[in-house]
PDB file of C-alpha atoms in Angstrom:
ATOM      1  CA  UNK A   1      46.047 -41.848 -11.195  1.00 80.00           C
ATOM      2  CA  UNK A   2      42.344 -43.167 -12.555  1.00 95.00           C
ATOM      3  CA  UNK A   3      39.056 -42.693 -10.993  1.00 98.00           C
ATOM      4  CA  UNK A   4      38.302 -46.576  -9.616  1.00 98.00           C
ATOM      5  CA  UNK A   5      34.779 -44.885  -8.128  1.00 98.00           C
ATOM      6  CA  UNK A   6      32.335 -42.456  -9.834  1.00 98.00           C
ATOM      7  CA  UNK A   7      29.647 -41.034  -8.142  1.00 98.00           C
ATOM      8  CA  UNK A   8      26.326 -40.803 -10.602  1.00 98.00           C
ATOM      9  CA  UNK A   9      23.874 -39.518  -8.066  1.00 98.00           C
ATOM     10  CA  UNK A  10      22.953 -36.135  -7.949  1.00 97.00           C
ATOM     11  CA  UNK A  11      23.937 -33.367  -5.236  1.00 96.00           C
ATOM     12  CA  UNK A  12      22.171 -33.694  -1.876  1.00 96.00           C
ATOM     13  CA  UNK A  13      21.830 -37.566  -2.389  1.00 98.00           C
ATOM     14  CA  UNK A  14      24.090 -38.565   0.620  1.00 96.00           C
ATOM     15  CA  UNK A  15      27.329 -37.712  -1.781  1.00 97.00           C
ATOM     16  CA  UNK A  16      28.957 -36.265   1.408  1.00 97.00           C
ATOM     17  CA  UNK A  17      28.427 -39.407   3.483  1.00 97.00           C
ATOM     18  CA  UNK A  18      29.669 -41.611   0.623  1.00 98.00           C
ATOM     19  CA  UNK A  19      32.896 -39.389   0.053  1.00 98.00           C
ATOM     20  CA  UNK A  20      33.388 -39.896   3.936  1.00 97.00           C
ATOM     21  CA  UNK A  21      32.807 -43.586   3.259  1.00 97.00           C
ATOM     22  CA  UNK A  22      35.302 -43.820   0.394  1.00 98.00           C
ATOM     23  CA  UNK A  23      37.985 -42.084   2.338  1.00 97.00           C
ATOM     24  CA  UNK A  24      37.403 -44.717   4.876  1.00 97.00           C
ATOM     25  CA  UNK A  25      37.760 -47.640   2.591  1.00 97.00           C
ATOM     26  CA  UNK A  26      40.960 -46.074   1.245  1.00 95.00           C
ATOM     27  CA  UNK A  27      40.421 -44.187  -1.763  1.00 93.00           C
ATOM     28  CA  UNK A  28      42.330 -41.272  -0.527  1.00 86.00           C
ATOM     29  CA  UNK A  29      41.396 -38.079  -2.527  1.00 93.00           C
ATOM     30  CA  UNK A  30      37.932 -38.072  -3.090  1.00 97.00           C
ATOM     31  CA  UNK A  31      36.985 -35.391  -5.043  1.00 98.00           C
ATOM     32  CA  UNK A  32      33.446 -33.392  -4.474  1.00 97.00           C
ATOM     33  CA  UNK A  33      31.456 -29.698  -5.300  1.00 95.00           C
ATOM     34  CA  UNK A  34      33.315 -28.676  -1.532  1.00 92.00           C
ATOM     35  CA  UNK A  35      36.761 -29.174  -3.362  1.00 91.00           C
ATOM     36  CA  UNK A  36      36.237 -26.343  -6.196  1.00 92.00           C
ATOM     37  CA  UNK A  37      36.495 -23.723  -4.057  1.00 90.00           C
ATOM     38  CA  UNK A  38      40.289 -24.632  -3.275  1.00 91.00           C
ATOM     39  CA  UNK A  39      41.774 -25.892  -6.415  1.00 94.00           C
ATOM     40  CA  UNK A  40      42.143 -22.731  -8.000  1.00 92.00           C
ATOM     41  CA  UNK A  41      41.496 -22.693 -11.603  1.00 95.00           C
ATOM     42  CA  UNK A  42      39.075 -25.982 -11.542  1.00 96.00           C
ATOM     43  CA  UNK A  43      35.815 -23.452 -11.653  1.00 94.00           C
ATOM     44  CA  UNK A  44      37.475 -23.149 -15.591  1.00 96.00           C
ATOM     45  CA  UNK A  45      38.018 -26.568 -15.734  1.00 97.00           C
ATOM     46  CA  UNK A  46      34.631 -27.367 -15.460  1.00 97.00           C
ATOM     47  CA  UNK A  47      33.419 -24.492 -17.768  1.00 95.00           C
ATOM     48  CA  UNK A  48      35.489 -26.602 -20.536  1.00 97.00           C
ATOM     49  CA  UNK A  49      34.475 -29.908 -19.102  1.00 97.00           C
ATOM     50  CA  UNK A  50      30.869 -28.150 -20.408  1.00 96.00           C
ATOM     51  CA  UNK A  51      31.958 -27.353 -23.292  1.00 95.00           C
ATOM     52  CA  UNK A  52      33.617 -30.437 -24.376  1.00 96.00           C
ATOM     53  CA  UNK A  53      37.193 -30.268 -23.870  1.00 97.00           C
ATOM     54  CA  UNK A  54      37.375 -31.724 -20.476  1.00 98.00           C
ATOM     55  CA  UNK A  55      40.694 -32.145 -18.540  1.00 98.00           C
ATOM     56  CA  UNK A  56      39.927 -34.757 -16.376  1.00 98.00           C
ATOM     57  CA  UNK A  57      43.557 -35.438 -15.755  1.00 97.00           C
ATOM     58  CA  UNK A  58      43.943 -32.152 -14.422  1.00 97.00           C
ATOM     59  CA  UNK A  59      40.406 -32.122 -12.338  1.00 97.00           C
ATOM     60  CA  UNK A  60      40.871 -35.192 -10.404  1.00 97.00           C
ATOM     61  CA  UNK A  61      44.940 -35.451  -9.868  1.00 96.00           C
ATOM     62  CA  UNK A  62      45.573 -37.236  -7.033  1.00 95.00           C
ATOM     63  CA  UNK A  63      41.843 -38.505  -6.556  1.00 97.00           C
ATOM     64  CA  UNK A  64      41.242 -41.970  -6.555  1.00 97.00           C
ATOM     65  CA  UNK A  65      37.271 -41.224  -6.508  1.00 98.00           C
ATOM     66  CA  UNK A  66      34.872 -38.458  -7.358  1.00 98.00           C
ATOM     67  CA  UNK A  67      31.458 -37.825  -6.353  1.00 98.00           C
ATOM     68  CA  UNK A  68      28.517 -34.643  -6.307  1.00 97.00           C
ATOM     69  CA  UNK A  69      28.023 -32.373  -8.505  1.00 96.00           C
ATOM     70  CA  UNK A  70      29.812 -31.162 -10.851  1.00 96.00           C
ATOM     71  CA  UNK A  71      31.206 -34.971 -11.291  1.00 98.00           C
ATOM     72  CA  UNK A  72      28.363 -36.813 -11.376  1.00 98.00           C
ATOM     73  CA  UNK A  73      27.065 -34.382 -13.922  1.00 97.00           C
ATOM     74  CA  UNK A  74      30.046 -36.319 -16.418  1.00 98.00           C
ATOM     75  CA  UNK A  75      29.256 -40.277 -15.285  1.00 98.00           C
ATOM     76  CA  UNK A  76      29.027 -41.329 -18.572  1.00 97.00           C
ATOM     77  CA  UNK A  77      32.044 -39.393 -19.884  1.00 97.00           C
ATOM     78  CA  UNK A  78      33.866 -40.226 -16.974  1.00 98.00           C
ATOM     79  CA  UNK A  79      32.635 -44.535 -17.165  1.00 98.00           C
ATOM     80  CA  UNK A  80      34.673 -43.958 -20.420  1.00 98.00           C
ATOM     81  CA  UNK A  81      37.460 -42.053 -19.740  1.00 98.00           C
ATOM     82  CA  UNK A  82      38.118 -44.614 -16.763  1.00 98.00           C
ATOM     83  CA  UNK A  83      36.548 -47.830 -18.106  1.00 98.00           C
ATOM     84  CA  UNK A  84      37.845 -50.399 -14.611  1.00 97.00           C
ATOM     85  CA  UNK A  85      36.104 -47.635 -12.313  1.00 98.00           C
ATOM     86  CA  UNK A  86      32.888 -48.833 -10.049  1.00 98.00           C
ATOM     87  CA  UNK A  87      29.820 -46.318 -10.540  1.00 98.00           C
ATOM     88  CA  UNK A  88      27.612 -45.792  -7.695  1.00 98.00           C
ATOM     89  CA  UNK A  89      24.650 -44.063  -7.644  1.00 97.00           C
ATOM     90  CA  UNK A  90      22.966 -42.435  -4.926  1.00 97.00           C
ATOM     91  CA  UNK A  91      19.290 -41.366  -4.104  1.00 97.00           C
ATOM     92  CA  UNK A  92      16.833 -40.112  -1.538  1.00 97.00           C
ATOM     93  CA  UNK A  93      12.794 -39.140  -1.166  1.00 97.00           C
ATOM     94  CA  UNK A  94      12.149 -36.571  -3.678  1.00 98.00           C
ATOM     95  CA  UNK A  95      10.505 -34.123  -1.736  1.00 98.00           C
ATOM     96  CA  UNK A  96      12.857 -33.988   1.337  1.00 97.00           C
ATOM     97  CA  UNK A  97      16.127 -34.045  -1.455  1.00 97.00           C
ATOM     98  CA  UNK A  98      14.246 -31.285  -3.435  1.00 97.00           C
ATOM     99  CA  UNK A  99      13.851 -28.977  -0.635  1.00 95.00           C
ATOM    100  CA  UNK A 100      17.260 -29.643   0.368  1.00 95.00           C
ATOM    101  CA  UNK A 101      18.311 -28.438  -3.002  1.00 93.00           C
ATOM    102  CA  UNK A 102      16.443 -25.542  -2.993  1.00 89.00           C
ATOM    103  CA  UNK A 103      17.767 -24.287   0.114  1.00 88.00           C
ATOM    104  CA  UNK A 104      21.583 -25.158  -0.463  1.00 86.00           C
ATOM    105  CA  UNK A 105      22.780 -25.494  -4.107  1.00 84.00           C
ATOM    106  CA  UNK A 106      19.854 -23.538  -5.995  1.00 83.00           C
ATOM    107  CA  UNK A 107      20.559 -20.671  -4.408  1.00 70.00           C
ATOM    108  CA  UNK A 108      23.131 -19.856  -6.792  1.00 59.00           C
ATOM    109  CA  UNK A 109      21.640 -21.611 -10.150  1.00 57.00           C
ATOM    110  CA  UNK A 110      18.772 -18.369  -8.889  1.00 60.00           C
ATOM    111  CA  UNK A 111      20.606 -15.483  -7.632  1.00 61.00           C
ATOM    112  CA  UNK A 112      19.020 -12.405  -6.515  1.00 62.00           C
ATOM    113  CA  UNK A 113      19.049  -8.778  -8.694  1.00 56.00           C
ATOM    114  CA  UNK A 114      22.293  -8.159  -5.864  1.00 60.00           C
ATOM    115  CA  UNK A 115      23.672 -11.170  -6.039  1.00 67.00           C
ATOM    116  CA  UNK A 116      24.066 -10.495 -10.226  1.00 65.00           C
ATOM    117  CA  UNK A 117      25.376  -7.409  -9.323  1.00 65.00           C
ATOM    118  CA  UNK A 118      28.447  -8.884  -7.080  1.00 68.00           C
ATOM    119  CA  UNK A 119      29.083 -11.735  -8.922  1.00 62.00           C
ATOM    120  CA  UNK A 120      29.376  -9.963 -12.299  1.00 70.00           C
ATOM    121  CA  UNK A 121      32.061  -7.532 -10.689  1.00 74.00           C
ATOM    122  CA  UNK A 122      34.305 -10.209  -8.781  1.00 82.00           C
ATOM    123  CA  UNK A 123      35.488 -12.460 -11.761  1.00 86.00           C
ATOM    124  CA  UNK A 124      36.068 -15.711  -9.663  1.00 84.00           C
ATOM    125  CA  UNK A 125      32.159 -15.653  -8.630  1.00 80.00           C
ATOM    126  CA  UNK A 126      31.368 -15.019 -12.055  1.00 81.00           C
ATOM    127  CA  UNK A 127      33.149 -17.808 -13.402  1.00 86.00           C
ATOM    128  CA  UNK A 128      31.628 -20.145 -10.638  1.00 84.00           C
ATOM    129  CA  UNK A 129      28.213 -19.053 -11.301  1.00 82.00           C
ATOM    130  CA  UNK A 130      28.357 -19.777 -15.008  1.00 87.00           C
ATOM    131  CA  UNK A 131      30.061 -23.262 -14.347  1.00 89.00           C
ATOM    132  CA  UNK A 132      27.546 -24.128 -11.892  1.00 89.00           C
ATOM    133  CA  UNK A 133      25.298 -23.448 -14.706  1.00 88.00           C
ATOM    134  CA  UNK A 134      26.864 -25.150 -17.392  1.00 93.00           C
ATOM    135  CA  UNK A 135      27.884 -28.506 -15.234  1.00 94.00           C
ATOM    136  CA  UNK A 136      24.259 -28.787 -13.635  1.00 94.00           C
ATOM    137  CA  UNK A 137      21.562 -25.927 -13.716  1.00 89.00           C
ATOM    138  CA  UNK A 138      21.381 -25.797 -17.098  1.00 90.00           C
ATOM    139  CA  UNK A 139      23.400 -29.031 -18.801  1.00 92.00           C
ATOM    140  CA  UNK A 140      21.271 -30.699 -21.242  1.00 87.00           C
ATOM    141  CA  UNK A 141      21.418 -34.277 -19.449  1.00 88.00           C
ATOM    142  CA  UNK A 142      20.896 -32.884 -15.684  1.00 94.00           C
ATOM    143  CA  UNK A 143      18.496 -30.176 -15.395  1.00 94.00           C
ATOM    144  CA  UNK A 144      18.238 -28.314 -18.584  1.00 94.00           C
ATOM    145  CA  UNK A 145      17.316 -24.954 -17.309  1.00 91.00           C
ATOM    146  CA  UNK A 146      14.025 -26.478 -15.801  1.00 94.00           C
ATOM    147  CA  UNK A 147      15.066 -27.364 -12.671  1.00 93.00           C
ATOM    148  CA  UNK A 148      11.957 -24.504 -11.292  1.00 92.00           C
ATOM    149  CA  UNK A 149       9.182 -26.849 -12.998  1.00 95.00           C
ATOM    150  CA  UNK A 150       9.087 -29.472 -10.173  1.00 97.00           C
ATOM    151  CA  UNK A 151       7.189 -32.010 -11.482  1.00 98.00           C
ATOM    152  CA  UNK A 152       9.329 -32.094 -14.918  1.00 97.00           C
ATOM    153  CA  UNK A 153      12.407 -32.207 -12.024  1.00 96.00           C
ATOM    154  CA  UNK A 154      11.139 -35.010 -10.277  1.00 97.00           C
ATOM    155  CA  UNK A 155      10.790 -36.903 -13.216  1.00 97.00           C
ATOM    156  CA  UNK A 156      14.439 -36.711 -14.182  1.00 97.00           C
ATOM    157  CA  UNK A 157      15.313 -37.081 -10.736  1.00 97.00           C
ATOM    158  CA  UNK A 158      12.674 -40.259  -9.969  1.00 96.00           C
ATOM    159  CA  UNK A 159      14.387 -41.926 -13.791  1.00 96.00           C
ATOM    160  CA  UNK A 160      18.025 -40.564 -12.981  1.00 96.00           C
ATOM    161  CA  UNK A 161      18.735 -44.332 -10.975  1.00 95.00           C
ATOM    162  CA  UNK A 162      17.209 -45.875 -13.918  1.00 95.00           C
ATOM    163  CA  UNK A 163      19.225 -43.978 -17.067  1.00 97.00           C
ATOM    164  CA  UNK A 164      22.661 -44.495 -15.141  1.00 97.00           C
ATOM    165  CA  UNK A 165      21.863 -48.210 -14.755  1.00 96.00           C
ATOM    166  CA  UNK A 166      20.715 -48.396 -18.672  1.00 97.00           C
ATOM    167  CA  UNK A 167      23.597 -46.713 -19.776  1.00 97.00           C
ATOM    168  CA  UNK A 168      26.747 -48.409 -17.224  1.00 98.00           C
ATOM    169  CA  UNK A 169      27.257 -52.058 -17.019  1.00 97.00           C
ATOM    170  CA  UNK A 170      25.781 -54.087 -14.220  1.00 96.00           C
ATOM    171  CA  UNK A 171      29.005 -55.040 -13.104  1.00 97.00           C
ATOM    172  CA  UNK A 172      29.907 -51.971 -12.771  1.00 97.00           C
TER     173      UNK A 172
END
């Protein structure tokens, strides 16, 4: 089954809300960061995804829609792979979506000296910290490993509306 929506906004942009919404309108399956943690095996998907053999197949079987990170991390790969889908992207105030981040999601793109320590020793934490990293922390076209330098952040994140519409077509 193809994608017919892709979400380019970033995490913490109201992705949530707009999943909700898409269920609503009938997309069924609307995939999002929340479904990773069930679909065993995805956390590797991803890790390839990042490494350029993506599955997307695989990743979104049964989903009509997909949304958040690590998604919206792929628009552009995914505008291609599914060239009829609709791409919507989402926003919100810097500040209040940056603090929001930093509070959620960072948390594990920063770990603590302990949290290192337990995630190196249970393998499925291990794997999801690195593909957190790879999809969004530290992917070249998302945050680079500079997501910490705020003003470089908001930047990317004030131009990210901007890039997708440059690089999808209007009709779209």
């Amino acid at each position: 089954m193809p994608l017919e929506v892709i979400g380019a906004g970033f995490g913490r942009t109201g992705t949530d809300s707009l999943k909700m919404g898409l269920l609503k309108l009938g997309y069924g399956d609307c995939y999002h960061m929340t479904e990773v943690p069930g679909k065993p095996g995805h956390e590797v998907l991803w890790l390839e995804a990042a490494e350029g053999n993506p599955d997307w197949e695989r990743l979104f079987k049964g989903c009509k829609a997909a949304v958040d990170f690590p998604a919206s991390s792929f628009y552009e790969e995914l505008a291609a792979q599914y060239p009829d889908a609709k791409v919507i992207v989402s926003t919100r105030d810097f500040e209040k979506w940056y603090k929001s981040i930093e509070n959620t999601i960072y948390t594990h793109g920063s770990p603590s000296f302990p949290q290192i320590v337990v995630w190196k020793s249970i393998p499925y934490l291990n794997r999801c910290h690195r593909f957190l990293n790879a999809t969004i922390w530290k992917k070249k076209n998302v945050f680079d490993g500079k997501f910490k330098d705020k003003e470089w952040t908001r930047n990317k994140f004030e131009g990210h509306a901007n890039t997708v519409k440059s690089k999808i077509a209007a009709d779209r």
